[in-house]
PDB file of C-alpha atoms in Angstrom:
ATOM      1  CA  UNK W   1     155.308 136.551 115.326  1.00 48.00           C
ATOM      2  CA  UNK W   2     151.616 137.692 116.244  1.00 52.00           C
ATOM      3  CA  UNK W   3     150.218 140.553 117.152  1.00 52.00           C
ATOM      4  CA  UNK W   4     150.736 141.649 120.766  1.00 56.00           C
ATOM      5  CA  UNK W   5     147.795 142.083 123.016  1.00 60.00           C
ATOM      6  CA  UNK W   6     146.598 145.422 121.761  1.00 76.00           C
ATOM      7  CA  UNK W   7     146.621 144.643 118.212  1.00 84.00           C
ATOM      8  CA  UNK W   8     144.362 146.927 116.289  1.00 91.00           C
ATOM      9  CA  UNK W   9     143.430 145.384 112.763  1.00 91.00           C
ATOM     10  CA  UNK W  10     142.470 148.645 110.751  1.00 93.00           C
ATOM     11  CA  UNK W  11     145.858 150.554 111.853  1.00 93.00           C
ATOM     12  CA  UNK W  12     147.795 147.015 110.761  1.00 91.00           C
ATOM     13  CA  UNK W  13     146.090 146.825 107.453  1.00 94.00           C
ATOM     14  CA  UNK W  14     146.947 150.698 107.237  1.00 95.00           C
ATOM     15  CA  UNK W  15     150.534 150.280 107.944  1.00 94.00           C
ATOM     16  CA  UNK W  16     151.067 147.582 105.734  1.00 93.00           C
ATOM     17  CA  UNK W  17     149.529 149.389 102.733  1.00 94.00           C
ATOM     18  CA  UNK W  18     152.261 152.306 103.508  1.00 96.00           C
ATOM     19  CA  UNK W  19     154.879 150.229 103.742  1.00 93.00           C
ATOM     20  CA  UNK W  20     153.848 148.727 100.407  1.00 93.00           C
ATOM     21  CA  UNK W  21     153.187 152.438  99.507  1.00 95.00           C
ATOM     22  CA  UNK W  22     157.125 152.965  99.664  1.00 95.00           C
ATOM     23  CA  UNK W  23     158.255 150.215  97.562  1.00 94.00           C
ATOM     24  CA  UNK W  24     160.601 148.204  99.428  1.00 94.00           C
ATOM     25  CA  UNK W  25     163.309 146.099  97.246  1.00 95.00           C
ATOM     26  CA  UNK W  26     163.471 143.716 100.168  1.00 93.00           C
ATOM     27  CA  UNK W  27     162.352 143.034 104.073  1.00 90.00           C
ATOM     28  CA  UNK W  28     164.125 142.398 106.928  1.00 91.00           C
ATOM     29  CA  UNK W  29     162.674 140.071 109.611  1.00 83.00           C
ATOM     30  CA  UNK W  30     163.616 139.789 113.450  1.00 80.00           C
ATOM     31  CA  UNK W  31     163.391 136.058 113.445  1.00 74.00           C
ATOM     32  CA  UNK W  32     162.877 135.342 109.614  1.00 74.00           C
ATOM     33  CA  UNK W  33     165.504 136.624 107.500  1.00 86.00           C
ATOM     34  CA  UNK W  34     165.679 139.001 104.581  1.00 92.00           C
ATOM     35  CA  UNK W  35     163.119 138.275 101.410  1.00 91.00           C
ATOM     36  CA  UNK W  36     163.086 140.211  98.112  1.00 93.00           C
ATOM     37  CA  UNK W  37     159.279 138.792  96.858  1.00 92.00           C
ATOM     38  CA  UNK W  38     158.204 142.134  99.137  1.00 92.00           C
ATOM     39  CA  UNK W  39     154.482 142.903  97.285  1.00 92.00           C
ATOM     40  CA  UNK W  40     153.755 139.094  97.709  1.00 91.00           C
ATOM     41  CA  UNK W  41     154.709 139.215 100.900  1.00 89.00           C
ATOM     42  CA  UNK W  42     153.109 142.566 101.630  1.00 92.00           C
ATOM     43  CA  UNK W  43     149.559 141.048 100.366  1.00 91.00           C
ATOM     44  CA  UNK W  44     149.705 137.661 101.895  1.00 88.00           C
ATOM     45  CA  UNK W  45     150.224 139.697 105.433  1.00 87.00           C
ATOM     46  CA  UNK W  46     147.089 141.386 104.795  1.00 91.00           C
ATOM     47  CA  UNK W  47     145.323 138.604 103.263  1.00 89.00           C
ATOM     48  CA  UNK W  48     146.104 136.100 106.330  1.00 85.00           C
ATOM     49  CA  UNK W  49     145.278 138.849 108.790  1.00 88.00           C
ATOM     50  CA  UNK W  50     141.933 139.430 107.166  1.00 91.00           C
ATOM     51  CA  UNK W  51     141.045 135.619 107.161  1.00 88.00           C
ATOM     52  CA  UNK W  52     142.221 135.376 111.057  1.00 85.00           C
ATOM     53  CA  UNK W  53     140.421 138.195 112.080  1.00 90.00           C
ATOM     54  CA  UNK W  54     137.228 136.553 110.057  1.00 92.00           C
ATOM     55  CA  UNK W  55     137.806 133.359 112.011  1.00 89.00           C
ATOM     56  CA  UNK W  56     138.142 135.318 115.363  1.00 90.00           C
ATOM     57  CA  UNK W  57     135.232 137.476 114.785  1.00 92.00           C
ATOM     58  CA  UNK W  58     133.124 134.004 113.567  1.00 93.00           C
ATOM     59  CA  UNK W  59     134.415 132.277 116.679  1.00 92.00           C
ATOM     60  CA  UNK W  60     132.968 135.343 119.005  1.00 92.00           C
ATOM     61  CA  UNK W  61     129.787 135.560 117.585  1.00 93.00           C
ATOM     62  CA  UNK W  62     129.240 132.156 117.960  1.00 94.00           C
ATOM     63  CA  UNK W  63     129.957 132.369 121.751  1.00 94.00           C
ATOM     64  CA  UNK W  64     133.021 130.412 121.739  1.00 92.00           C
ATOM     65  CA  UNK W  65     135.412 130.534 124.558  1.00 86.00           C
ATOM     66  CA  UNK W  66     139.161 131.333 124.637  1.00 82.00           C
ATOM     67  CA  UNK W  67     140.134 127.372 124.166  1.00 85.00           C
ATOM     68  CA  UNK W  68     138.000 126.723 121.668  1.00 89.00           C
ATOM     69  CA  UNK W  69     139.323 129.801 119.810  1.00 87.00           C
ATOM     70  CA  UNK W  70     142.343 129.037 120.345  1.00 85.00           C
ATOM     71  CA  UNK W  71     141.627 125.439 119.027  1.00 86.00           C
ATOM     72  CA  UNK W  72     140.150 126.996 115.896  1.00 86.00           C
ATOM     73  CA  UNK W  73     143.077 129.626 115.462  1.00 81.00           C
ATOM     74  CA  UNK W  74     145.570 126.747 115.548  1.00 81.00           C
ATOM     75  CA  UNK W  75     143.880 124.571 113.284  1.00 83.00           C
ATOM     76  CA  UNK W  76     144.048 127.666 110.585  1.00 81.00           C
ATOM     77  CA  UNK W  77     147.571 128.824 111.725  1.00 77.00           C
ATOM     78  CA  UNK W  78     148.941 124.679 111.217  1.00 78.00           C
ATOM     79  CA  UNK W  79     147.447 124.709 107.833  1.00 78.00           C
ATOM     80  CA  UNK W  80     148.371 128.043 106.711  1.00 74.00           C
ATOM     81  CA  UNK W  81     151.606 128.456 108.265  1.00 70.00           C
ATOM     82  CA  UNK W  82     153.541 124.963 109.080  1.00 63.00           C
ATOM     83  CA  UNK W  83     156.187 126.222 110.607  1.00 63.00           C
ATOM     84  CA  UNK W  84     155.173 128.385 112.837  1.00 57.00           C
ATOM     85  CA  UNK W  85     155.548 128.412 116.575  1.00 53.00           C
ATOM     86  CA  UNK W  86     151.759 127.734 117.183  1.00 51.00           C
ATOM     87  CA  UNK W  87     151.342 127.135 121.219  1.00 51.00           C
ATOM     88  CA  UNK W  88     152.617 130.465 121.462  1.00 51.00           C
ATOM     89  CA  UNK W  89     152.043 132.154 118.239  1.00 58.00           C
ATOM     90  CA  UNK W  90     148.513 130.909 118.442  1.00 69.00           C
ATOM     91  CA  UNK W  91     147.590 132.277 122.058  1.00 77.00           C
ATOM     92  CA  UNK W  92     149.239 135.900 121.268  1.00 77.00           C
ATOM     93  CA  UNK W  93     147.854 136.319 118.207  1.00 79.00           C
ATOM     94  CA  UNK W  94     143.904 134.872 119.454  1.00 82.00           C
ATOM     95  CA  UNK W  95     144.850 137.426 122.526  1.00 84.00           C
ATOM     96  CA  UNK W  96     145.174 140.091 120.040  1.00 86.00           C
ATOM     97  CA  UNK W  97     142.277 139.818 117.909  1.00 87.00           C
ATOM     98  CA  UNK W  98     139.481 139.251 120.479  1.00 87.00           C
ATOM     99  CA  UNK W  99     140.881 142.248 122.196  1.00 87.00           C
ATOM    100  CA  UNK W 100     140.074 143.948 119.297  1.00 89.00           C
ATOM    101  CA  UNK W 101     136.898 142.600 118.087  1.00 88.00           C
ATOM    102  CA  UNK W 102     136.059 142.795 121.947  1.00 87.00           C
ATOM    103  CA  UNK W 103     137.214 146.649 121.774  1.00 88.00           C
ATOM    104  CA  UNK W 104     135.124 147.536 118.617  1.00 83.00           C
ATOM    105  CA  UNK W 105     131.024 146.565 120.642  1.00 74.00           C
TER     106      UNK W 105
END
């Protein structure tokens, strides 16, 4: 799932490092299973959010609108994540991350 509307990037990145911090043997997920490959995991969280929130912030400064975010944010979310639930993965997570970027001018 994305992040909900009032998604703050530097507290998720924070979180994530603690949880990796406590050295989980494996990770439970509302709508994904259990996994044991926790550091990869762990790392690719942060290294996807990182990349979204540089697409995001890209988008913003080039005065895109919310469609054409969204567009964009799909496009990476399709190629990076297949099976994901994009209409509404997409338009949560975009939601999220402009709030934010939005939040921090």
């Amino acid at each position: 799932s994305g992040p909900p509307p009032a998604f703050d990037l530097e507290l998720y990145l924070e979180t994530m490092e603690k949880l990796r911090s406590l050295s989980p043997k494996l990770l439970f997920y509302s709508h994904g299973g259990v996994r044991s490959d926790v550091e990869n995991l762990i790392k690719l969280a942060k290294e996807n959010s990182l990349s979204f929130g540089d697409i995001i912030r890209s988008a913003l400064e080039a005065g895109e609108d919310e469609q054409e975010i969204l567009k964009r944010a799909s496009e990476w979310l399709k190629g990076r994540c297949p099976e994901a639930e994009l209409p509404m993965m997409s338009e949560i997570t975009v939601a999220g991350y402009t709030g934010y970027f939005r939040s921090k001018k």
